[in-house]
Structures are given as C-alpha cells and as structure tokens.
Tab-separated table of C-alpha atoms in Angstrom:
chain	number	residue	atom	x	y	z
A	1	MET	CA	-169.377	63.997	-86.046
A	2	GLU	CA	-165.678	64.627	-85.916
A	3	CYS	CA	-162.795	63.920	-83.563
A	4	VAL	CA	-160.418	66.796	-82.933
A	5	VAL	CA	-157.247	67.702	-81.031
A	6	GLN	CA	-155.173	70.864	-81.186
A	7	GLY	CA	-151.739	72.041	-80.209
A	8	ILE	CA	-149.290	74.838	-80.862
A	9	ILE	CA	-145.764	74.971	-82.244
A	10	GLU	CA	-143.279	77.794	-82.637
A	11	THR	CA	-142.873	78.838	-86.264
A	12	GLN	CA	-139.134	78.064	-86.178
A	13	TYR	CA	-139.950	74.349	-85.707
A	14	VAL	CA	-142.683	74.103	-88.360
A	15	GLU	CA	-140.219	72.961	-91.035
A	16	ALA	CA	-139.143	70.060	-88.837
A	17	LEU	CA	-142.791	69.147	-88.231
A	18	GLU	CA	-143.367	69.218	-91.981
A	19	ILE	CA	-140.453	66.818	-92.551
A	20	LEU	CA	-141.812	64.471	-89.903
A	21	LEU	CA	-145.346	64.597	-91.336
A	22	GLU	CA	-144.115	63.914	-94.871
A	23	GLY	CA	-142.437	60.772	-93.576
A	24	LEU	CA	-145.379	59.691	-91.443
A	25	CYS	CA	-148.240	60.420	-93.835
A	26	GLY	CA	-146.722	59.263	-97.122
A	27	VAL	CA	-148.584	61.981	-99.042
A	28	HIS	CA	-147.681	65.432	-100.275
A	29	LYS	CA	-148.729	68.449	-98.298
A	30	GLU	CA	-151.454	70.708	-99.563
A	31	ARG	CA	-151.175	74.452	-99.245
A	32	LEU	CA	-153.807	76.044	-97.083
A	33	ARG	CA	-155.205	79.554	-97.238
A	34	ILE	CA	-158.659	79.803	-95.728
A	35	HIS	CA	-160.663	82.906	-94.964
A	36	GLU	CA	-162.975	81.972	-92.117
A	37	LEU	CA	-165.991	84.130	-91.274
A	38	CYS	CA	-167.860	83.448	-88.082
A	39	LEU	CA	-171.469	84.626	-88.206
A	40	LYS	CA	-173.926	84.905	-85.334
A	41	THR	CA	-177.660	85.445	-85.278
A	42	ALA	CA	-178.998	88.942	-84.771
A	43	PRO	CA	-180.715	89.417	-81.401
A	44	ASN	CA	-184.209	87.926	-81.374
A	45	LEU	CA	-183.608	85.574	-84.330
A	46	GLY	CA	-183.764	81.860	-83.590
A	47	VAL	CA	-184.928	79.737	-80.680
A	48	VAL	CA	-181.447	80.231	-79.229
A	49	ALA	CA	-178.498	82.286	-80.449
A	50	SER	CA	-176.616	80.332	-83.093
A	51	GLU	CA	-173.304	80.478	-84.850
A	52	VAL	CA	-172.191	79.315	-88.273
A	53	ARG	CA	-168.808	79.441	-89.996
A	54	LEU	CA	-168.284	80.211	-93.647
A	55	LEU	CA	-164.940	79.058	-94.979
A	56	CYS	CA	-163.609	80.454	-98.210
A	57	ASP	CA	-160.773	78.385	-99.667
A	58	LEU	CA	-158.503	80.929	-101.349
A	59	GLU	CA	-156.100	78.271	-102.666
A	60	GLN	CA	-158.576	77.185	-105.342
A	61	PRO	CA	-158.531	78.873	-108.780
A	62	GLU	CA	-162.031	80.172	-107.935
A	63	PRO	CA	-162.667	80.785	-104.205
A	64	ALA	CA	-164.661	77.793	-102.923
A	65	TRP	CA	-167.115	78.234	-100.055
A	66	THR	CA	-168.088	75.798	-97.324
A	67	VAL	CA	-170.667	76.268	-94.570
A	68	ARG	CA	-169.652	74.610	-91.306
A	69	HIS	CA	-171.712	74.100	-88.184
A	70	ILE	CA	-169.951	72.907	-85.075
A	71	GLY	CA	-172.290	71.487	-82.486
A	72	GLY	CA	-171.923	70.364	-78.905
A	73	ALA	CA	-169.101	68.127	-77.715
A	74	MET	CA	-169.784	64.632	-76.445
A	75	ARG	CA	-170.142	64.743	-72.666
A	76	GLY	CA	-170.117	62.311	-69.761
A	77	ALA	CA	-167.596	60.137	-67.970
A	78	GLY	CA	-166.615	58.310	-71.170
A	79	ALA	CA	-165.844	61.553	-72.975
A	80	ASP	CA	-163.775	62.832	-70.026
A	81	GLN	CA	-161.553	59.765	-70.133
A	82	ILE	CA	-160.467	60.137	-73.741
A	83	SER	CA	-157.877	62.666	-74.829
A	84	VAL	CA	-159.737	63.602	-78.025
A	85	LEU	CA	-162.789	65.846	-78.346
A	86	VAL	CA	-165.719	64.220	-80.138
A	87	ARG	CA	-168.262	66.741	-81.418
A	88	THR	CA	-170.986	67.094	-83.997
A	89	MET	CA	-169.933	68.854	-87.166
A	90	VAL	CA	-171.841	69.292	-90.412
A	91	GLU	CA	-170.422	70.811	-93.576
A	92	SER	CA	-171.949	71.807	-96.863
A	93	LYS	CA	-170.223	73.230	-99.909
A	94	ALA	CA	-171.989	76.306	-101.216
A	95	SER	CA	-171.860	78.758	-104.094
A	96	LYS	CA	-170.332	82.224	-103.742
A	97	THR	CA	-173.582	83.955	-102.747
A	98	VAL	CA	-173.662	82.133	-99.412
A	99	LEU	CA	-172.345	85.094	-97.388
A	100	ARG	CA	-175.007	87.403	-98.864
A	101	LEU	CA	-177.600	84.726	-98.128
A	102	PHE	CA	-176.708	84.486	-94.439
A	103	TYR	CA	-176.604	88.282	-94.099
A	104	ALA	CA	-180.078	88.441	-95.674
A	105	LEU	CA	-181.276	85.756	-93.240
A	106	GLY	CA	-180.314	87.981	-90.310
A	107	TYR	CA	-176.818	86.738	-89.450
A	108	LYS	CA	-174.094	89.220	-88.546
A	109	LEU	CA	-170.335	88.953	-88.875
A	110	ASP	CA	-168.844	88.255	-85.442
A	111	HIS	CA	-165.198	87.890	-86.460
A	112	GLU	CA	-163.048	86.736	-89.352
A	113	LEU	CA	-159.687	85.002	-89.596
A	114	LEU	CA	-157.218	84.004	-92.239
A	115	LYS	CA	-155.526	80.622	-91.786
A	116	VAL	CA	-152.324	80.227	-93.803
A	117	GLY	CA	-150.265	77.074	-93.786
A	118	PHE	CA	-150.447	73.507	-95.057
A	119	SER	CA	-152.280	70.265	-94.440
A	120	PHE	CA	-151.839	66.536	-94.905
A	121	CYS	CA	-154.791	64.215	-95.515
A	122	PHE	CA	-154.186	60.502	-95.195
A	123	ASN	CA	-155.734	57.269	-94.037
A	124	ARG	CA	-154.350	55.530	-91.003
A	125	GLY	CA	-157.212	53.651	-89.361
A	126	ALA	CA	-159.277	56.789	-89.974
A	127	GLN	CA	-159.345	59.586	-92.535
A	128	ILE	CA	-157.057	61.955	-90.667
A	129	THR	CA	-156.369	65.572	-91.626
A	130	ILE	CA	-153.617	67.530	-89.929
A	131	THR	CA	-153.355	71.254	-90.539
A	132	VAL	CA	-150.522	73.538	-89.500
A	133	ALA	CA	-151.401	77.182	-89.902
A	134	SER	CA	-150.755	80.669	-88.676
A	135	ILE	CA	-153.916	82.404	-87.551
A	136	ASN	CA	-154.202	85.940	-88.858
A	137	LYS	CA	-156.619	88.758	-88.219
A	138	MET	CA	-157.718	91.413	-90.649
A	139	LEU	CA	-157.167	95.044	-89.767
A	140	LYS	CA	-159.821	96.089	-92.275
A	141	LEU	CA	-163.002	94.207	-93.181
A	142	HIS	CA	-162.249	91.242	-95.495
A	143	ALA	CA	-158.756	92.615	-96.252
A	144	THR	CA	-157.068	89.212	-96.456
A	145	ASP	CA	-154.019	90.708	-98.184
A	146	GLU	CA	-153.273	92.840	-95.142
A	147	ALA	CA	-153.758	90.168	-92.488
A	148	VAL	CA	-151.432	90.078	-89.476
A	149	PRO	CA	-150.748	87.122	-87.156
A	150	VAL	CA	-152.811	86.938	-83.982
A	151	THR	CA	-149.918	85.249	-82.143
A	152	PRO	CA	-146.669	86.043	-84.019
A	153	GLY	CA	-144.179	83.183	-83.980
A	154	ILE	CA	-146.774	80.569	-82.996
A	155	GLN	CA	-148.771	78.295	-85.305
A	156	LEU	CA	-151.836	76.219	-84.608
A	157	VAL	CA	-151.777	72.489	-85.302
A	158	GLU	CA	-155.120	70.741	-85.585
A	159	VAL	CA	-155.808	67.064	-86.161
A	160	THR	CA	-159.329	66.082	-87.205
A	161	ALA	CA	-161.057	62.968	-88.473
A	162	PRO	CA	-164.675	62.333	-89.419
A	163	ALA	CA	-166.451	59.849	-87.171
A	164	SER	CA	-169.893	58.470	-86.432
A	165	SER	CA	-171.572	57.358	-83.215
A	166	GLU	CA	-170.731	53.760	-84.195
A	167	ASN	CA	-167.041	54.126	-84.969
A	168	TYR	CA	-165.796	57.088	-82.936
A	169	SER	CA	-163.879	54.936	-80.426
A	170	GLU	CA	-161.810	53.399	-83.257
A	171	VAL	CA	-161.230	56.865	-84.725
A	172	VAL	CA	-160.151	58.181	-81.307
A	173	ALA	CA	-157.712	55.252	-80.998
A	174	ALA	CA	-156.298	55.892	-84.481
A	175	MET	CA	-155.860	59.606	-83.754
A	176	THR	CA	-154.313	59.030	-80.335
A	177	SER	CA	-151.762	56.637	-81.757
A	178	PHE	CA	-150.903	59.068	-84.568
A	179	CYS	CA	-150.493	61.956	-82.111
A	180	GLU	CA	-147.931	59.930	-80.140
A	181	TYR	CA	-145.555	60.128	-83.116
A	182	LEU	CA	-145.703	63.910	-82.899
A	183	ALA	CA	-145.160	64.055	-79.123
A	184	PRO	CA	-141.468	65.058	-79.264
A	185	LEU	CA	-142.431	68.170	-81.245
A	186	LEU	CA	-145.776	69.148	-79.806
A	187	HIS	CA	-148.491	68.105	-77.453
A	188	LEU	CA	-152.006	67.736	-78.804
A	189	SER	CA	-155.052	67.998	-76.576
A	190	LYS	CA	-158.756	68.824	-76.674
A	191	PRO	CA	-159.514	72.335	-78.001
A	192	GLY	CA	-159.594	74.823	-75.159
A	193	VAL	CA	-157.194	72.771	-73.004
A	194	SER	CA	-153.960	74.698	-73.338
A	195	THR	CA	-150.836	72.587	-72.929
A	196	GLY	CA	-148.207	74.947	-74.348
A	197	VAL	CA	-145.029	73.913	-76.119
A	198	VAL	CA	-143.021	70.781	-75.242
A	199	PRO	CA	-139.458	70.997	-73.812
A	200	THR	CA	-138.100	68.374	-76.235
A	201	VAL	CA	-139.018	70.351	-79.338
A	202	ALA	CA	-135.642	71.992	-80.000
A	203	ALA	CA	-133.684	68.724	-79.826
A	204	ALA	CA	-136.270	66.760	-81.804
A	205	ALA	CA	-136.429	69.441	-84.497
A	206	ALA	CA	-132.630	69.624	-84.750
A	207	SER	CA	-132.475	65.866	-85.199
A	208	LEU	CA	-135.172	65.911	-87.906
A	209	MET	CA	-133.529	68.777	-89.762
A	210	SER	CA	-130.133	67.081	-89.742
A	211	ASP	CA	-131.220	63.851	-91.412
A	212	GLY	CA	-134.406	64.714	-93.276
A	213	GLY	CA	-136.734	62.771	-91.025
A	214	HIS	CA	-135.012	59.399	-91.083
A	215	THR	CA	-134.430	59.341	-87.351
A	216	THR	CA	-136.854	57.252	-85.292
A	217	LEU	CA	-138.130	59.647	-82.688
B	1	MET	CA	-176.837	71.974	-118.973
B	2	PRO	CA	-179.752	72.384	-121.412
B	3	ILE	CA	-181.944	75.473	-121.175
B	4	LYS	CA	-185.317	75.285	-119.474
B	5	ARG	CA	-188.304	77.518	-119.348
B	6	VAL	CA	-190.892	77.188	-116.603
B	7	PHE	CA	-194.563	78.132	-117.005
B	8	HIS	CA	-197.518	78.234	-114.679
B	9	TRP	CA	-201.191	77.888	-115.444
B	10	GLN	CA	-202.994	81.211	-115.324
B	11	PRO	CA	-206.709	80.477	-114.899
B	12	ASN	CA	-209.235	82.804	-116.518
B	13	ALA	CA	-210.966	85.217	-114.151
B	14	GLY	CA	-213.559	83.399	-112.055
B	15	THR	CA	-212.123	79.934	-112.723
B	16	THR	CA	-209.846	77.750	-110.644
B	17	VAL	CA	-207.419	74.963	-111.443
B	18	ASN	CA	-208.592	71.366	-111.244
B	19	SER	CA	-207.181	67.931	-112.003
B	20	GLN	CA	-209.265	67.668	-115.206
B	21	LEU	CA	-207.135	70.471	-116.645
B	22	LEU	CA	-203.990	68.483	-115.914
B	23	THR	CA	-205.459	65.477	-117.725
B	24	GLU	CA	-206.245	67.632	-120.761
B	25	VAL	CA	-202.751	69.114	-120.813
B	26	SER	CA	-201.198	65.639	-120.519
B	27	GLN	CA	-203.364	64.393	-123.369
B	28	CYS	CA	-202.197	67.324	-125.440
B	29	ALA	CA	-198.555	66.330	-124.813
B	30	GLU	CA	-199.404	62.844	-126.050
B	31	THR	CA	-200.978	64.200	-129.246
B	32	PHE	CA	-197.601	65.900	-129.860
B	33	ASN	CA	-196.247	62.322	-129.984
B	34	GLY	CA	-194.690	62.863	-126.582
B	35	VAL	CA	-193.149	59.718	-125.151
B	36	ARG	CA	-193.874	59.294	-121.443
B	37	GLU	CA	-190.551	58.975	-119.708
B	38	GLY	CA	-191.210	58.884	-116.014
B	39	ARG	CA	-192.168	60.973	-113.067
B	40	TRP	CA	-191.117	64.478	-112.123
B	41	LYS	CA	-191.120	65.514	-108.478
B	42	PRO	CA	-189.199	68.572	-107.295
B	43	ASN	CA	-189.849	69.764	-103.760
B	44	LEU	CA	-190.088	73.365	-102.535
B	45	THR	CA	-190.145	74.468	-98.913
B	46	PHE	CA	-190.906	77.937	-97.625
B	47	TYR	CA	-189.057	78.775	-94.419
B	48	LYS	CA	-190.046	81.336	-91.846
B	49	PRO	CA	-187.851	83.026	-89.245
B	50	MET	CA	-188.153	81.864	-85.656
B	51	GLN	CA	-188.253	84.999	-83.547
B	52	ARG	CA	-188.068	84.929	-79.788
B	53	ASP	CA	-190.211	88.035	-79.567
B	54	GLN	CA	-192.710	88.346	-82.415
B	55	THR	CA	-193.591	91.905	-81.446
B	56	ILE	CA	-190.149	93.261	-82.363
B	57	PRO	CA	-190.186	94.132	-86.062
B	58	ALA	CA	-187.305	92.700	-88.039
B	59	ASP	CA	-186.244	92.999	-91.646
B	60	LEU	CA	-186.200	89.245	-92.236
B	61	PRO	CA	-187.185	87.558	-95.499
B	62	ARG	CA	-190.666	86.062	-95.748
B	63	ASP	CA	-189.971	84.423	-99.112
B	64	PHE	CA	-187.011	82.217	-98.171
B	65	LEU	CA	-187.365	79.088	-100.259
B	66	GLY	CA	-185.447	75.787	-100.244
B	67	ILE	CA	-185.636	73.688	-103.417
B	68	ALA	CA	-184.706	70.047	-104.016
B	69	LEU	CA	-184.374	69.207	-107.719
B	70	PRO	CA	-184.698	65.527	-108.658
B	71	GLU	CA	-181.902	65.839	-111.261
B	72	GLN	CA	-179.517	67.114	-108.545
B	73	PRO	CA	-180.224	64.763	-105.614
B	74	ASN	CA	-177.120	65.772	-103.622
B	75	LYS	CA	-177.796	69.499	-103.921
B	76	TYR	CA	-180.197	71.936	-102.309
B	77	PHE	CA	-180.998	75.391	-103.619
B	78	LEU	CA	-181.808	78.369	-101.423
B	79	VAL	CA	-183.590	81.356	-102.923
B	80	ILE	CA	-184.607	84.703	-101.478
B	81	ARG	CA	-186.413	86.155	-104.455
B	82	GLY	CA	-187.016	89.579	-102.916
B	83	ARG	CA	-183.278	90.066	-102.442
B	84	SER	CA	-182.294	88.370	-105.755
B	85	ILE	CA	-180.211	85.720	-104.024
B	86	VAL	CA	-179.807	82.115	-105.136
B	87	THR	CA	-177.319	79.781	-103.473
B	88	GLU	CA	-176.443	76.256	-104.498
B	89	ALA	CA	-175.358	74.040	-101.595
B	90	ASP	CA	-174.878	70.389	-100.726
B	91	SER	CA	-178.042	68.761	-99.399
B	92	THR	CA	-176.408	68.698	-95.927
B	93	ILE	CA	-177.226	72.430	-95.704
B	94	GLN	CA	-180.705	71.281	-94.628
B	95	VAL	CA	-179.159	69.597	-91.562
B	96	ILE	CA	-177.238	72.795	-90.797
B	97	MET	CA	-180.396	74.919	-91.103
B	98	GLU	CA	-182.180	72.538	-88.735
B	99	LYS	CA	-179.355	72.729	-86.189
B	100	LEU	CA	-179.227	76.529	-86.345
B	101	GLN	CA	-182.898	76.714	-85.295
B	102	SER	CA	-183.252	80.178	-86.773
B	103	TYR	CA	-185.687	79.303	-89.573
B	104	LYS	CA	-188.281	76.566	-89.726
B	105	SER	CA	-190.315	75.037	-92.490
B	106	ARG	CA	-193.631	76.852	-92.965
B	107	ILE	CA	-195.073	74.872	-95.852
B	108	SER	CA	-193.760	72.472	-98.494
B	109	PHE	CA	-194.995	71.967	-102.029
B	110	THR	CA	-194.299	69.290	-104.579
B	111	PHE	CA	-194.486	69.626	-108.349
B	112	GLU	CA	-195.835	66.190	-109.143
B	113	GLY	CA	-196.084	65.141	-112.719
B	114	ILE	CA	-194.909	63.334	-115.816
B	115	GLN	CA	-192.006	63.881	-118.158
B	116	TYR	CA	-192.481	63.529	-121.920
B	117	GLN	CA	-189.834	63.483	-124.619
B	118	LEU	CA	-190.760	65.263	-127.847
B	119	GLY	CA	-187.725	65.016	-130.106
B	120	ASP	CA	-185.082	67.353	-128.676
B	121	PHE	CA	-187.514	68.740	-126.130
B	122	LEU	CA	-188.398	67.427	-122.706
B	123	LEU	CA	-191.771	68.538	-121.453
B	124	ARG	CA	-192.752	68.152	-117.820
B	125	VAL	CA	-196.244	68.849	-116.646
B	126	GLY	CA	-197.311	68.580	-113.067
B	127	LYS	CA	-199.655	69.684	-110.352
B	128	VAL	CA	-198.550	71.818	-107.440
B	129	VAL	CA	-199.662	70.178	-104.201
B	130	PRO	CA	-198.754	70.837	-100.584
B	131	THR	CA	-196.659	67.922	-99.295
B	132	HIS	CA	-198.790	65.259	-97.562
B	133	SER	CA	-201.922	66.606	-99.196
B	134	GLU	CA	-203.830	66.131	-102.420
B	135	ASN	CA	-205.114	69.713	-102.663
B	136	LEU	CA	-204.291	70.994	-106.105
B	137	ARG	CA	-202.863	74.525	-105.865
B	138	GLY	CA	-201.699	75.047	-109.402
B	139	ILE	CA	-200.254	73.539	-112.566
B	140	VAL	CA	-196.689	73.981	-113.745
B	141	MET	CA	-195.002	73.106	-116.989
B	142	GLU	CA	-191.316	72.976	-117.769
B	143	VAL	CA	-189.846	72.864	-121.278
B	144	GLU	CA	-186.246	71.780	-121.713
B	145	TYR	CA	-184.406	72.016	-125.017
B	146	LEU	CA	-181.556	69.519	-124.966
B	147	PRO	CA	-179.110	70.815	-127.640
B	148	ILE	CA	-178.622	74.368	-126.283
B	149	SER	CA	-177.317	75.715	-122.977
B	150	SER	CA	-177.276	79.436	-123.841
B	151	ILE	CA	-180.507	81.163	-122.872
B	152	GLU	CA	-180.044	83.841	-125.512
B	153	LYS	CA	-179.359	81.352	-128.312
B	154	GLY	CA	-182.317	79.179	-127.314
B	155	LYS	CA	-184.818	82.029	-127.085
B	156	VAL	CA	-186.230	81.767	-130.610
B	157	ILE	CA	-186.703	78.002	-130.589
B	158	MET	CA	-188.297	78.159	-127.150
B	159	ASP	CA	-190.711	80.858	-128.345
B	160	GLU	CA	-191.573	78.801	-131.427
B	161	PHE	CA	-192.174	75.644	-129.431
B	162	PHE	CA	-194.399	77.519	-126.998
B	163	ASP	CA	-196.447	79.055	-129.842
B	164	LEU	CA	-197.079	75.581	-131.283
B	165	TRP	CA	-197.966	74.277	-127.854
B	166	GLN	CA	-200.394	77.155	-127.175
B	167	GLU	CA	-202.023	76.539	-130.529
B	168	ALA	CA	-202.520	72.846	-129.749
B	169	LEU	CA	-203.945	73.689	-126.341
B	170	SER	CA	-206.247	76.381	-127.710
B	171	ASN	CA	-208.171	73.706	-129.646
B	172	ARG	CA	-209.307	72.340	-126.312
B	173	SER	CA	-210.861	75.634	-125.148
B	174	LEU	CA	-209.426	75.405	-121.672
B	175	PRO	CA	-210.307	78.125	-119.120
B	176	GLY	CA	-206.866	79.710	-118.922
B	177	HIS	CA	-203.407	79.580	-120.407
B	178	PHE	CA	-199.792	78.854	-119.571
B	179	SER	CA	-197.820	81.932	-118.679
B	180	HIS	CA	-194.093	82.541	-118.373
B	181	ILE	CA	-192.402	85.276	-116.394
B	182	ASP	CA	-189.233	86.539	-118.027
B	183	THR	CA	-186.723	86.436	-115.206
B	184	ASN	CA	-183.744	88.744	-115.211
B	185	PHE	CA	-181.167	86.129	-114.233
B	186	SER	CA	-178.350	88.674	-114.129
B	187	ASP	CA	-180.041	90.259	-111.079
B	188	PHE	CA	-179.258	86.948	-109.335
B	189	GLY	CA	-175.660	87.011	-110.572
B	190	LEU	CA	-176.351	84.219	-113.067
B	191	SER	CA	-174.873	84.170	-116.566
B	192	ASP	CA	-176.380	83.248	-119.940
B	193	THR	CA	-175.203	79.625	-119.571
B	194	TYR	CA	-178.028	77.674	-118.022
B	195	THR	CA	-177.448	75.982	-114.628
B	196	PRO	CA	-179.653	74.308	-112.016
B	197	GLN	CA	-179.589	77.653	-110.163
B	198	HIS	CA	-181.551	79.160	-113.066
B	199	THR	CA	-184.191	76.457	-112.556
B	200	ALA	CA	-184.365	77.222	-108.825
B	201	VAL	CA	-184.900	80.932	-109.566
B	202	GLN	CA	-187.646	80.134	-112.083
B	203	TYR	CA	-189.407	77.857	-109.574
B	204	ALA	CA	-189.266	80.619	-106.963
B	205	CYS	CA	-190.810	83.071	-109.439
B	206	VAL	CA	-193.543	80.614	-110.417
B	207	MET	CA	-194.421	80.021	-106.762
B	208	ALA	CA	-194.557	83.763	-106.089
B	209	GLN	CA	-196.847	84.239	-109.084
B	210	MET	CA	-199.080	81.377	-108.020
B	211	ILE	CA	-199.382	82.690	-104.468
B	212	ALA	CA	-200.118	86.189	-105.782
B	213	SER	CA	-202.921	84.940	-108.045
B	214	VAL	CA	-204.464	82.835	-105.236
B	215	GLN	CA	-204.335	85.889	-102.982
B	216	SER	CA	-205.949	88.125	-105.596
B	217	VAL	CA	-208.784	85.593	-106.096
B	218	GLN	CA	-209.280	85.475	-102.326
B	219	ALA	CA	-209.290	89.268	-102.172
B	220	LEU	CA	-211.955	89.437	-104.908
B	221	ARG	CA	-214.151	86.951	-103.053
B	222	SER	CA	-213.954	88.769	-99.739
C-alpha cells in the first residue's frame, strides 16, 4: 500500500520549492528522469482488463526497470474523511527484457511519458518521497530525447509514502503534517482532485528566494 | 557466479523413470567421494493465459514459466522459451501477476534433491515432481564448477567431468543416460558470464525436453 497526494506548481516557483524542501528534508535532492510506459491488456486477455506501468530510470548508468501495479484506492467513510489517498501499490525491479516480456504476454502500449525533475526521500514519521517533475510526451515512439511538456510552465508535485493496513493512519498523519509546510507554495490533494495553484505562491517564493529558505513560512 | 550445466535423464526407449534410478545416481555421487551438503529445491510454475472468450484465437505464449531459485530467494525468473525471453525480477512480481489476473498458474513442479560437493564441483541431483504430489516425472542433475564464471572457459572442464560421471554411471547399467541441451544463451540476450538467468533458461529447456519426451512416449502408446 501507499499514501499519495499530488499538486501542481508553476515552473517559475520550482526553485523556491526546492530551497524550501532542502531546508525541510535535510537531505540532498536526487535528479529524476523516468520513462514511464503504461501497458494495457489486449482485448480478451485476462478476467478483466488490466494495466501495468513499466518505469525506466534513465538517471542510472544503466537504465533500471521497475514494474509497478497500482490497485484500487481505499474506500468508505473513513477514506473520504482523510485528505490523502491510500491505495494498493506493488513494485518489482526487473531486468531490461521486461518490456519485451509484457508485449509477448499480450500487453499493448497505451501511452508513455517522460518525467524530468528531482526528488527528496527522507524519514519524518514515515518514509516520505516528494517528486517535482515536468511531465513530457513523446512525439515519436520511445523518443525520450525529443519529448515535449504536456503542460508547459506547470510541474507536477507528488508526495508518496509506503504504508500497510496496520500503520496507514500514522503515515497519513505524517504526510498531512508535512504537506502543511508546503501550503504557502502549493496545495496537495488526492490524485484526480484538482485544486490549482495557491494565491500566496508568488509572495512565499519571493521570500524564500531572498533569504535562501531561512524564513519561517 | 560459477558456471552451471543442467542435465535431464533420458530414459531408454520403452523404459520410464523411477525412484530407484535416483537412488542409484545418488549412490554414484557418493562413490565419487561426494559430500552431502543439503537439500536442493527450485520451483517452476507454468502459467496459462486467462481468456474471456476461449474461441477467439490469440498469439499468446503457452510456455510461460516462472522460476524460483533457492540461491536467489528474493528473485523470480520469468521465461518464455519460444520467444527467447528471460527476465529477472524481484519476487514481488508474483504478486503483480496475481493482481493483473491475465495469467494463472497451470501446474507447478519442484526439483527435489540433494547437493553434493566434489572438490571444486557442486553436483545436485533431484527428482522432478508436481508440487503437492509424489509422482515422479523426471530426474534432473546440475553440475556447478566453482572457480569459473565464463561458460566458454569452463567448457572443457565441464565436458571432462561429465565424461567421468557417465563412465561411473555406465558401470551400473542403468536404462538411460543424462543428456544436456546446448542452449544458445545469446538468443536470450545473455553473455558468456554466467548469471542466475542462465540457470533459469536451462531449467526452461530441461522442462521442455522432459515434456516432449513424455508426450512422445504417450504418442507411441496410443
């Protein structure tokens, strides 16, 4: 399982967000360049249609592949009351033949994306990862060098943390409290719930840029 | 990792494998001054596609195999021999495959046997049994040569060891012999340096051979 929230920020304020995150997380950022391929079953294969994501980490000396399956979100009154999405998620690292394998098994490429940005991984009551990335599409199949932004000038911010059915409420609490620190720059909510940009962002970013993140927001 | 060569028992025409054969082979390993080192138990699962409408023909693999190697407990190997694909993944890939509900387990086999150390060689001999069953379906043998990880460089010593082994076995007049299929690993994108993926490919080839020989015996009988 994982807990997840997302938000958006204009590219001009990303540097300010980075300064804030460096101060908050106490770790160095990691560069992020991930080619994400979303595969779906061919018609007639499987009890139900299914979807799997293959992530190719292009930042590594040798491209490193991960298979990711995102399952259903937690539902019910309890889930509605929390501001974080809790969903099943399973990952497995895999060798470079994994794309050929899934094609041979009858999966077809639905779409592909290139995420370029940075991430911070740190522990603050939970193992939290925050990624800030521009989402790019390829004009030609697999042509990651010629990718263009899907939404120019806007970047996606995603906060995730692994959780289990026993500890998810503590993880949700840890994530919620972390997200509050970012509130002057961006609003984070469940994926699919669009909240747009926040009105305080320009002032907050200007303040961060002027003193390198030492201001208490 | 050290090179390995995998063999399967090829029974003479009209004969079948039985557990007595396995006892004889194990005794032979002991006469080679083999030191019993423990058990050997890899697991192999054949998966079949789950199609909503069976009547629609589809070009889906029928030889999709998942392999758990005891020396790599956190890994799982996926092989489609007919398409020359081998993929190494974390063992969580099994959970993903289950959640996708596009393929399901058709039948699982275990290679169940003993490991012997003979100097720089490790010899593993085991029976092939369907999981949760005692029905012997075949005999497999695996020879590992610890000092070398290049298949090419280890070829001669492997051949020599196997000749000695065949000679020792021939004294027992057993109704068959161990056979090895030379696999073209480069077809699978694998290099000369031995890896667990090479083992997975060899297991897939051995299973295919075993199934083919069972089918040919059945065809002769009917």
